[in-house]
Coordinates of N, CA and C in Angstrom, one line a residue:
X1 N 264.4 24.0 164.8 CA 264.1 25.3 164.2 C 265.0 25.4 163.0
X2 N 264.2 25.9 162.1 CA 265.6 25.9 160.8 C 265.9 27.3 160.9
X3 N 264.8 28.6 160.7 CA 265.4 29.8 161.1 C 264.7 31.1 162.0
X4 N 265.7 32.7 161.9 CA 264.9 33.2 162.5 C 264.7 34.5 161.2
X5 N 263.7 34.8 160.8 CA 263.7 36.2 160.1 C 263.7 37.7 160.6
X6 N 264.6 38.4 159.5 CA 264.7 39.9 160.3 C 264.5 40.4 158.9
X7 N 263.4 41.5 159.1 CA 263.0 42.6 157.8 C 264.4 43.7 158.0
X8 N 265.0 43.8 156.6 CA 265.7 45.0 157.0 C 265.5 45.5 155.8
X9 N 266.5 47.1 156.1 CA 266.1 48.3 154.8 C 266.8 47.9 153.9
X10 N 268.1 47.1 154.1 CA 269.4 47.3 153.2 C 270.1 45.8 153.7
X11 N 270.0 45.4 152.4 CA 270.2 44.0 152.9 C 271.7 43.6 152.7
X12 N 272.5 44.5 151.9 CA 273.9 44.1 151.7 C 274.5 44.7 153.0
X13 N 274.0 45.6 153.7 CA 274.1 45.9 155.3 C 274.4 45.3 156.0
X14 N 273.2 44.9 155.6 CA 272.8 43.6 156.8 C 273.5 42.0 156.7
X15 N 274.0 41.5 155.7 CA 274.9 40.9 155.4 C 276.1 40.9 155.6
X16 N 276.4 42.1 155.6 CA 277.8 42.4 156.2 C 278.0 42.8 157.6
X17 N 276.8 42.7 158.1 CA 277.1 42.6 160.0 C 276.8 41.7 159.8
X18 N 276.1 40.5 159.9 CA 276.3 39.1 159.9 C 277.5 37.8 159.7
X19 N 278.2 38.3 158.7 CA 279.5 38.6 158.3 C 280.1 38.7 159.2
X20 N 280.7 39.5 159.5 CA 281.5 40.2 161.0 C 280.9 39.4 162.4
X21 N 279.8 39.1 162.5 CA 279.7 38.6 163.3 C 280.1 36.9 163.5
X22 N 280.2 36.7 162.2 CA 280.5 34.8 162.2 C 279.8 34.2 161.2
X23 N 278.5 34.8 160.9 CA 277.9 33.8 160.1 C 278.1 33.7 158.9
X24 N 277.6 32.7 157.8 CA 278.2 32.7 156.8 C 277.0 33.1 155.7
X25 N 277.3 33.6 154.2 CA 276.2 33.7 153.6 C 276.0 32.2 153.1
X26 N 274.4 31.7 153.3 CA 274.3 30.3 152.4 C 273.7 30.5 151.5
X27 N 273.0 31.8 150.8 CA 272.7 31.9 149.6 C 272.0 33.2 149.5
X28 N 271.5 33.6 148.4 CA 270.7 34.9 148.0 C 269.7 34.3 147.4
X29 N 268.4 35.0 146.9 CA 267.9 34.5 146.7 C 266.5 35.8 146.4
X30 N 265.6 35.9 145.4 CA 264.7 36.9 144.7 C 263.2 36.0 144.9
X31 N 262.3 36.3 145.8 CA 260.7 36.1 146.3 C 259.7 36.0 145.2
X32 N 259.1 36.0 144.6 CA 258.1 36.7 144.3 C 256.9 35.2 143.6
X33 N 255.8 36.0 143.4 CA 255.0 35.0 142.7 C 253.8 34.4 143.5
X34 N 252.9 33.8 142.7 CA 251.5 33.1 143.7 C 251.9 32.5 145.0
X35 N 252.9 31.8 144.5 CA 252.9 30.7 146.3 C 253.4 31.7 146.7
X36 N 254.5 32.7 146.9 CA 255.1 33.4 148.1 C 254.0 34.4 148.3
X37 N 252.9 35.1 147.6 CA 251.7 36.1 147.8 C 250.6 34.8 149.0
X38 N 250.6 33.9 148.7 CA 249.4 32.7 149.6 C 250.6 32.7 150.6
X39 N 251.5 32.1 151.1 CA 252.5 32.0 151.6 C 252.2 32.6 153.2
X40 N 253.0 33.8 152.3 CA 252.9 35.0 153.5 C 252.1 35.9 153.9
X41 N 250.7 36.2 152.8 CA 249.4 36.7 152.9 C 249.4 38.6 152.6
X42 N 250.3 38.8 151.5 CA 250.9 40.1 151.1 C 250.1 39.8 149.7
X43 N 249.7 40.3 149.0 CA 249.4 40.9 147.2 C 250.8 41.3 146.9
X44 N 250.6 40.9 145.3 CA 252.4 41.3 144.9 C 253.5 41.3 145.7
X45 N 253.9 40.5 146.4 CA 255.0 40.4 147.1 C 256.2 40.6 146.3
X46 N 256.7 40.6 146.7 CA 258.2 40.9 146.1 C 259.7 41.1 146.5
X47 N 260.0 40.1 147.1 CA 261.3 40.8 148.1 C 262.6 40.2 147.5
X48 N 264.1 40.4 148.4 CA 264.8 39.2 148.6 C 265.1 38.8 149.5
X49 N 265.9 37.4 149.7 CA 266.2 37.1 151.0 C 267.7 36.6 151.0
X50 N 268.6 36.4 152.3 CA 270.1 36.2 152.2 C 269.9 35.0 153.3
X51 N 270.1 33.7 152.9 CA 270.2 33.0 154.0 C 271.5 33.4 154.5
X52 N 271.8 33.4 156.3 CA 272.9 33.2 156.7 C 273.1 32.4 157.9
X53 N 274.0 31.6 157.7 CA 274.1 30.3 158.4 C 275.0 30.6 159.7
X54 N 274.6 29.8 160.6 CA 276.1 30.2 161.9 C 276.7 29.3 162.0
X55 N 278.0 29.5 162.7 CA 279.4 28.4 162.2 C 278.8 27.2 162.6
X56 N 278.3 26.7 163.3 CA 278.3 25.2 163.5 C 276.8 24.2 162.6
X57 N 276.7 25.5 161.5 CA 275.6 25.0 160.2 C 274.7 24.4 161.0
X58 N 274.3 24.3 162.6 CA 272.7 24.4 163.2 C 271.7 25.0 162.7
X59 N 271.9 26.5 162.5 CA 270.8 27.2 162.8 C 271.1 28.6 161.1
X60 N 269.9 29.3 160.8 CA 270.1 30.1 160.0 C 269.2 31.3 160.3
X61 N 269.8 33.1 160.2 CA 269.0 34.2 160.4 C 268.6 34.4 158.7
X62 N 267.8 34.4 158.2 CA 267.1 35.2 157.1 C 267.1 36.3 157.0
X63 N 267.5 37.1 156.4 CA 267.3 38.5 156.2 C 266.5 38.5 155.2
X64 N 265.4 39.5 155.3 CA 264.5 40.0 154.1 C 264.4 41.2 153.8
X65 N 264.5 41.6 152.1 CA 264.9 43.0 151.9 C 262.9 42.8 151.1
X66 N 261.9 43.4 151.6 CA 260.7 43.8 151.1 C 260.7 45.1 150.0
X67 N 260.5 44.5 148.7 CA 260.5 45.5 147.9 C 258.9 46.0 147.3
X68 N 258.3 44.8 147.7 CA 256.8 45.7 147.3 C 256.0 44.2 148.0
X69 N 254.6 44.3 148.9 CA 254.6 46.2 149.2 C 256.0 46.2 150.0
X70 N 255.9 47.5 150.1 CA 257.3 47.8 150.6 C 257.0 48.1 152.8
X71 N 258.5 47.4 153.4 CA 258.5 47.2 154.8 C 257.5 48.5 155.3
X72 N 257.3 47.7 156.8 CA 256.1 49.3 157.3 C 257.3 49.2 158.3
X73 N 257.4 50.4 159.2 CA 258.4 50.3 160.4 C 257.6 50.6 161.7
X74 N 258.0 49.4 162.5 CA 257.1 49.2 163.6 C 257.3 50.2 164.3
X75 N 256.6 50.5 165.4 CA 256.3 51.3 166.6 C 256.7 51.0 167.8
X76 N 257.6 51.8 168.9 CA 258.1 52.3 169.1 C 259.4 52.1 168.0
X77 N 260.3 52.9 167.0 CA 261.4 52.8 166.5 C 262.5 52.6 167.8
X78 N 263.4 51.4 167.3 CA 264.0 51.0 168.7 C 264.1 50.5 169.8
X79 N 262.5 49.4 169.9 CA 261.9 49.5 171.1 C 262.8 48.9 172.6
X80 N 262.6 49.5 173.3 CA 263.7 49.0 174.8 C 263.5 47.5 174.6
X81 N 264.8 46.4 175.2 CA 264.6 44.9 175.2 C 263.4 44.3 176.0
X82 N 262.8 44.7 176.8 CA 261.6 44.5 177.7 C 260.6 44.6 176.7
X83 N 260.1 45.2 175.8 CA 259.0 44.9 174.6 C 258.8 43.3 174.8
X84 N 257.0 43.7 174.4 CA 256.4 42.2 174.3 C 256.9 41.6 172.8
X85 N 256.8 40.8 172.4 CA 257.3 39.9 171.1 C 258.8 39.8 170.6
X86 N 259.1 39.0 169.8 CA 260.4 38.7 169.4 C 261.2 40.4 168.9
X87 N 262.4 40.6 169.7 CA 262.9 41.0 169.5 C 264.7 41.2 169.3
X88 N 264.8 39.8 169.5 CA 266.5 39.5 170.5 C 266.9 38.4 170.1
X89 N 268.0 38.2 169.2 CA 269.0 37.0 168.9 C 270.3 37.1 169.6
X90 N 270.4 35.8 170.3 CA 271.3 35.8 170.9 C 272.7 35.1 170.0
X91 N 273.9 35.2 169.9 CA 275.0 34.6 169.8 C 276.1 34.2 170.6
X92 N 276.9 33.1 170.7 CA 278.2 32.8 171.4 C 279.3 33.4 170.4
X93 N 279.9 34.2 171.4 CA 281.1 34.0 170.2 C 282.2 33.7 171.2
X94 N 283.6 33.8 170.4 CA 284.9 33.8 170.8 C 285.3 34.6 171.8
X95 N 285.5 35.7 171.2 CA 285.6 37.0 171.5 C 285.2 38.3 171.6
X96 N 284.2 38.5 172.9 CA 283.2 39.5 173.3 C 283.7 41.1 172.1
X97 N 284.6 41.2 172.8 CA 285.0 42.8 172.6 C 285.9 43.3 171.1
X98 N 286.4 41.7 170.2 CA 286.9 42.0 169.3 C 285.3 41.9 168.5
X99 N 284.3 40.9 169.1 CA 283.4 41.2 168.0 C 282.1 42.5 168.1
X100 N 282.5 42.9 169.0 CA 282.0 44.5 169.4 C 282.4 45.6 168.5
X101 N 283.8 45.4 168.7 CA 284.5 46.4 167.4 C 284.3 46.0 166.0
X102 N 284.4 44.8 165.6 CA 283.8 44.7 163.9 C 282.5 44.8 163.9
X103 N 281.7 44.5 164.8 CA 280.3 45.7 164.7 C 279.8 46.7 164.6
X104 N 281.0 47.4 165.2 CA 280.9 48.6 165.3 C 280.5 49.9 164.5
X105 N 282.0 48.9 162.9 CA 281.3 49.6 162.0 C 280.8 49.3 161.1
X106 N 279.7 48.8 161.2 CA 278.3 48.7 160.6 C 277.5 49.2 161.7
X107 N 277.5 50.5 162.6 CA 276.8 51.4 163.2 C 276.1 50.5 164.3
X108 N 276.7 49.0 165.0 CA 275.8 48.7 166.2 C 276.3 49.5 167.5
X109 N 275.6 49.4 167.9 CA 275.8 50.4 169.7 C 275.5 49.6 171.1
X110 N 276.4 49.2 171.8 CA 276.1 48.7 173.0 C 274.4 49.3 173.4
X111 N 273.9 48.2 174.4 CA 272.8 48.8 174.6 C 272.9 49.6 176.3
X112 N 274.4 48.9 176.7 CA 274.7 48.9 178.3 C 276.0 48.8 178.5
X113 N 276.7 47.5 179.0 CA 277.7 47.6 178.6 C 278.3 46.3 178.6
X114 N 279.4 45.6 178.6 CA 279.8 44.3 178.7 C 279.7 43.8 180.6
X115 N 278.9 42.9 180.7 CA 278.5 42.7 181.7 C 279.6 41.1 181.9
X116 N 279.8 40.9 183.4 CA 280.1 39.5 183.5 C 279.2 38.7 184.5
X117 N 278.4 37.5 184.2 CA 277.6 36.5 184.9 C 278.7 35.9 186.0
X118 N 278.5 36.0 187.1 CA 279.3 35.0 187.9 C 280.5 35.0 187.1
X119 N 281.0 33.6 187.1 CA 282.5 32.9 186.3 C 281.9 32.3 185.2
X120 N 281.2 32.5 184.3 CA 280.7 31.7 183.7 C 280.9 32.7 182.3
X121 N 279.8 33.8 182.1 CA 280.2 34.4 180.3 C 280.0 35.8 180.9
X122 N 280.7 36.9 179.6 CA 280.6 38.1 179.5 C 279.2 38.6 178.6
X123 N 278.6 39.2 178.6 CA 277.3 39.0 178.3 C 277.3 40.8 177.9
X124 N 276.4 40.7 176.3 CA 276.4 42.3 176.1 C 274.9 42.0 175.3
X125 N 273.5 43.2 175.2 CA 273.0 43.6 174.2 C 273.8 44.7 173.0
X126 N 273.4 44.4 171.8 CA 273.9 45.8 171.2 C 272.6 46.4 170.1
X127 N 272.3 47.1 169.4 CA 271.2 47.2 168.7 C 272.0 47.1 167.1
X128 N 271.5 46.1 166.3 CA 271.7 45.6 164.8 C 271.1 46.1 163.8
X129 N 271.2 45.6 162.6 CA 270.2 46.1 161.5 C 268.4 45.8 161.9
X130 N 268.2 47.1 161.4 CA 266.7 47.0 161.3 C 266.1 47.7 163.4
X131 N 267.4 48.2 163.7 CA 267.0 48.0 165.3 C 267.0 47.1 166.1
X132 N 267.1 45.9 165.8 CA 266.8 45.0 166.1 C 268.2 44.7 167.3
X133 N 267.8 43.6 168.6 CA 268.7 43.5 169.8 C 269.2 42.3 169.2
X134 N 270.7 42.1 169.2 CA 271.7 41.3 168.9 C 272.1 41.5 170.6
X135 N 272.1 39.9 171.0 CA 272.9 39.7 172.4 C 274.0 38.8 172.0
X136 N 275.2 39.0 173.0 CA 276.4 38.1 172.2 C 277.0 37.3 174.0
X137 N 277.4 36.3 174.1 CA 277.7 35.9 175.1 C 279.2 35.2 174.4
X138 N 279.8 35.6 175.7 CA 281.5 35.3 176.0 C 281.6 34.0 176.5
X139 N 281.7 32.6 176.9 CA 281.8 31.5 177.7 C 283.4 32.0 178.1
X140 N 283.5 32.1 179.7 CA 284.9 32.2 180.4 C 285.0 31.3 181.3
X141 N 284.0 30.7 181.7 CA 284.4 29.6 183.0 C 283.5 28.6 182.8

């Protein structure tokens, strides 16, 4: 998989919870034009996008800031983690609860609370840019 895409409102936002969370920016980058209109199947497209990479340069979340046409916002706003279709990127991190609090202020919100599996990880949903469920796992055993 090279990556996963998230539509958000405010992309320097959203780069800076990404940020905080570990990943790194691997570039910026301005959309537009015939191949990206065939592409994606939008007229006049026009966006940009921030690749951001996670520490072990595997994997990358895309953020897209849609500036024409401009984002629609899905239905239910928010929707509970149980919703059908992609809603949930998971991360490992270090440190559950110090990276809860540098979340924090970029306005994420537990969805529950810090849970622990057996001996194994500490385990939390929280809601991200765009609404979107950010799950973060602890490895402890």
């Amino acid at each position: 998989m090279d990556n996963v895409a998230v539509v958000v409102d405010d992309l320097d936002a959203a780069i800076a919870f990404f940020t905080d969370l570990g990943l790194a920016l691997g570039g910026r980058s301005s959309i537009e034009g015939p191949w990206a209109d065939d592409t994606v199947g939008l007229h006049g497209l026009r966006s940009e996008i921030a690749m951001m990479r996670t520490p072990d340069g595997h994997s990358q979340v895309e953020l897209t800031k849609y500036h024409a046409p401009a984002a629609l916002s899905g239905e239910p706003e928010n929707p509970p983690p149980n919703t059908l279709g992609l809603h949930r990127i998971m991360f490992t991190v270090d440190d559950i609860d110090d990276t809860i609090a540098r979340l924090r202020v970029h306005g994420a919100e537990l969805l529950g609370t810090v849970a622990q599996y057996e001996t194994f990880y500490r385990l939390c949903y929280l809601r991200g840019p765009a609404g979107i469920i950010v799950a973060l796992a602890e490895q402890i055993g």
